[in-house]
PDB file of C-alpha atoms in Angstrom:
ATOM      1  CA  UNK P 250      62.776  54.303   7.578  1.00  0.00           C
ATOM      2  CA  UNK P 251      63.965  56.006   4.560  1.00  0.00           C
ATOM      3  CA  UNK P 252      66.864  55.928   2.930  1.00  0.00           C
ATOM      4  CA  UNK P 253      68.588  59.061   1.354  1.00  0.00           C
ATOM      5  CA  UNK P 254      70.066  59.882  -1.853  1.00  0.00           C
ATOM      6  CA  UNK P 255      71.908  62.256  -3.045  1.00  0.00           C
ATOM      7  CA  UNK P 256      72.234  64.657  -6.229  1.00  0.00           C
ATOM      8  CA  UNK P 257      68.386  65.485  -5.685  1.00  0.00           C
ATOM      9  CA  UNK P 258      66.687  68.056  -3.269  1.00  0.00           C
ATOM     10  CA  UNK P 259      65.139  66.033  -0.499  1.00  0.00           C
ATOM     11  CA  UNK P 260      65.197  62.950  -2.553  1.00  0.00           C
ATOM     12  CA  UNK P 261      65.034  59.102  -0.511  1.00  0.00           C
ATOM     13  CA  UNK P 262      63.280  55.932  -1.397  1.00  0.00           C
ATOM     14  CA  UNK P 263      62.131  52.700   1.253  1.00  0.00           C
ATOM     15  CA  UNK P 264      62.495  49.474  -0.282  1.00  0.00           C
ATOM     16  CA  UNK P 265      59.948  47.005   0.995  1.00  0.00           C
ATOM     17  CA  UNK P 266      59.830  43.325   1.478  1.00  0.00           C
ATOM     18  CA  UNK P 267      58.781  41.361  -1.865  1.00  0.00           C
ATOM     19  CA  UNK P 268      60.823  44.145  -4.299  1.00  0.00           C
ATOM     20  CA  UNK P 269      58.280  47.177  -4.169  1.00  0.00           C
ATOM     21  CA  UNK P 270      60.084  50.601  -4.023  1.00  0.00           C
ATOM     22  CA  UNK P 271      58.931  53.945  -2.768  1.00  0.00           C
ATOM     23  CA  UNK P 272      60.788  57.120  -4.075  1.00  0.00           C
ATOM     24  CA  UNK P 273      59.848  60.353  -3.094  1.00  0.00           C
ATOM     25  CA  UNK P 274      62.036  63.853  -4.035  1.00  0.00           C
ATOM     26  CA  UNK P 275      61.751  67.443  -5.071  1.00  0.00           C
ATOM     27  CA  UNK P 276      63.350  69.112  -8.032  1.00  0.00           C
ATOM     28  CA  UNK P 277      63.972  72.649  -9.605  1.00  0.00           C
ATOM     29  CA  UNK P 278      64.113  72.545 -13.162  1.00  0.00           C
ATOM     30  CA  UNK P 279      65.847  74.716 -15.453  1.00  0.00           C
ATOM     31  CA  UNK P 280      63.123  74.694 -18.298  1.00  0.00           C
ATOM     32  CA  UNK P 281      59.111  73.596 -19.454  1.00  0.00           C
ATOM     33  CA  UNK P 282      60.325  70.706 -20.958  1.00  0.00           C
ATOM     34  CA  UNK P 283      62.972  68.205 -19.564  1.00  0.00           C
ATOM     35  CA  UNK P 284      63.589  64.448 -18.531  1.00  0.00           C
ATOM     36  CA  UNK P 285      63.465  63.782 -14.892  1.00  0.00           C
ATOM     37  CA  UNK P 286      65.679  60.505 -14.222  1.00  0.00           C
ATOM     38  CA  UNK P 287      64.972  59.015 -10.948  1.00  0.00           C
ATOM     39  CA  UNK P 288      67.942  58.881  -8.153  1.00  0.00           C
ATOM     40  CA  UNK P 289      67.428  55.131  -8.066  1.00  0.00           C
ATOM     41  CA  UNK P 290      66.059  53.130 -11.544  1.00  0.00           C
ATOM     42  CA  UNK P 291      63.170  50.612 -10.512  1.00  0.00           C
ATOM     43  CA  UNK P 292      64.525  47.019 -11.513  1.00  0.00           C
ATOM     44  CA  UNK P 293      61.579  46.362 -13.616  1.00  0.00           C
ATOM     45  CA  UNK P 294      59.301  49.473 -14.683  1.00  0.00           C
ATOM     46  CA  UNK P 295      57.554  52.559 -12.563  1.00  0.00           C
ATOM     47  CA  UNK P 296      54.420  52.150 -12.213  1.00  0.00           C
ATOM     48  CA  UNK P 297      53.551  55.632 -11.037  1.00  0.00           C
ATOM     49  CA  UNK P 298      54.561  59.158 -10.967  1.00  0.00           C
ATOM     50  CA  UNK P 299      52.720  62.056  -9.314  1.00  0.00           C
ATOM     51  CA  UNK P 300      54.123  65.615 -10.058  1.00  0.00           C
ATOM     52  CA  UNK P 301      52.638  68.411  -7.852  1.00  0.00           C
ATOM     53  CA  UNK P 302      54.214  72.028  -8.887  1.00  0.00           C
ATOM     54  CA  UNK P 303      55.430  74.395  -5.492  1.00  0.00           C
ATOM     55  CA  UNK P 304      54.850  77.494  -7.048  1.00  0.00           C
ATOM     56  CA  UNK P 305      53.610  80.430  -5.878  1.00  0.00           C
ATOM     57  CA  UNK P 306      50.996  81.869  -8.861  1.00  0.00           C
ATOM     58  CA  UNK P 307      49.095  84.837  -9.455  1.00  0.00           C
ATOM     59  CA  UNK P 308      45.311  84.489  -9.539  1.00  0.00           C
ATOM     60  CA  UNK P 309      44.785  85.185 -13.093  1.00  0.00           C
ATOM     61  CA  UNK P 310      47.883  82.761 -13.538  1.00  0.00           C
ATOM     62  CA  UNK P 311      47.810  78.804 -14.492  1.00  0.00           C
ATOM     63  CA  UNK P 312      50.183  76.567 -14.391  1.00  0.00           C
ATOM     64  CA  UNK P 313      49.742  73.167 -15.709  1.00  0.00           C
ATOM     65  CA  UNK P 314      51.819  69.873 -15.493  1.00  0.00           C
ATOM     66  CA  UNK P 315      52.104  66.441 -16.974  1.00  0.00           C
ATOM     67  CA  UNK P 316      54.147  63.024 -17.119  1.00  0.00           C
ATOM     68  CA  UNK P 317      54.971  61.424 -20.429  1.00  0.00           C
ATOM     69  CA  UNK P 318      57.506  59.034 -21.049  1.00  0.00           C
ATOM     70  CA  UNK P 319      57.811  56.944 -17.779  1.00  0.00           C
ATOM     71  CA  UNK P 320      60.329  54.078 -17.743  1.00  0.00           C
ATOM     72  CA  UNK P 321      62.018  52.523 -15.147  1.00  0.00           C
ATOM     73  CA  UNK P 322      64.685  55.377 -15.150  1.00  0.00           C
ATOM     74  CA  UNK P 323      62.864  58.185 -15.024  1.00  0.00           C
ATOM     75  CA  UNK P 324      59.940  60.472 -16.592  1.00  0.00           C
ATOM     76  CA  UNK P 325      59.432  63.573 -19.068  1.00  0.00           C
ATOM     77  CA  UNK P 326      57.798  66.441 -17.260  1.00  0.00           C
ATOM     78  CA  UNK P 327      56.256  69.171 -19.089  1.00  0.00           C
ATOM     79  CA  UNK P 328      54.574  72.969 -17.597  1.00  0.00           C
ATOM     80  CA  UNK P 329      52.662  75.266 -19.647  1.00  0.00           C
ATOM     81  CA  UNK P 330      51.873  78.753 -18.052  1.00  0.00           C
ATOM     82  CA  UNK P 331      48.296  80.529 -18.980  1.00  0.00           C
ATOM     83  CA  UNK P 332      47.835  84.002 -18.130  1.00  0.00           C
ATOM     84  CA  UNK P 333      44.305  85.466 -18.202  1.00  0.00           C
ATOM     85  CA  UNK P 334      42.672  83.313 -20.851  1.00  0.00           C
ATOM     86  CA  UNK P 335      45.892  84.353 -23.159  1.00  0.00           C
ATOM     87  CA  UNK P 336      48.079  81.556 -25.268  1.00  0.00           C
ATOM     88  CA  UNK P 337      49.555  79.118 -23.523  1.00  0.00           C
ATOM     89  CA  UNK P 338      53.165  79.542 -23.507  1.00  0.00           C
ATOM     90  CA  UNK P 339      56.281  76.744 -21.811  1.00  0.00           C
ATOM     91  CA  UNK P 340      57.325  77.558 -18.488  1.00  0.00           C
ATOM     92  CA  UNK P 341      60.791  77.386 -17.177  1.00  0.00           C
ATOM     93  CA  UNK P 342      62.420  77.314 -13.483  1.00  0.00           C
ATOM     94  CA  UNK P 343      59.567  75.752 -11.743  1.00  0.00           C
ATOM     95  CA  UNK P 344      60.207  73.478  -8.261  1.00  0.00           C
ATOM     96  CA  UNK P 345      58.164  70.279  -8.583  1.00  0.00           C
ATOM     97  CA  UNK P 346      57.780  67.636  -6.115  1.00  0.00           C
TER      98      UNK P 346
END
């Protein structure tokens, strides 16, 4: 049903009937702020992104995440890392999905 790609952890998209495409993938990331481009650019434009982080945190720990900058190629992801109420600093080497 999917087809793969490669270049990207578990990365594959499904092309349906009438031009809508599904891609789905995983990647780690080397730092808090970087540029994400997609395995496969949409013809036209994306018209979503969900970014979930797979992180394992510590319960005084938060990590956030957000999408910026979407185009048909691919999207800016940034993660900030709280600790405790403290100053909220980037955070690098984080898988996201």
């Amino acid at each position: 049903m999917w087809a793969t790609m490669g270049g990207i952890d578990n990365a594959a998209y499904k092309k349906l009937p009438g031009g809508l495409i599904f891609q789905i993938g995983s990647v780690t990331q080397t730092g808090s702020d970087y540029r994400f481009n997609f395995p496969a650019a949409f013809p036209t434009a994306c018209m979503w992104v969900k970014a979930r982080i797979t992180y394992p945190i510590e319960g005084i720990q938060y990590l956030g995440i957000a999408t910026t900058g979407k185009t048909a190629s691919g999207v800016d992801i940034r993660i900030r890392n709280m600790v405790n109420g403290g100053t909220v600093q980037p955070q690098g080497s984080v898988p996201v999905e």
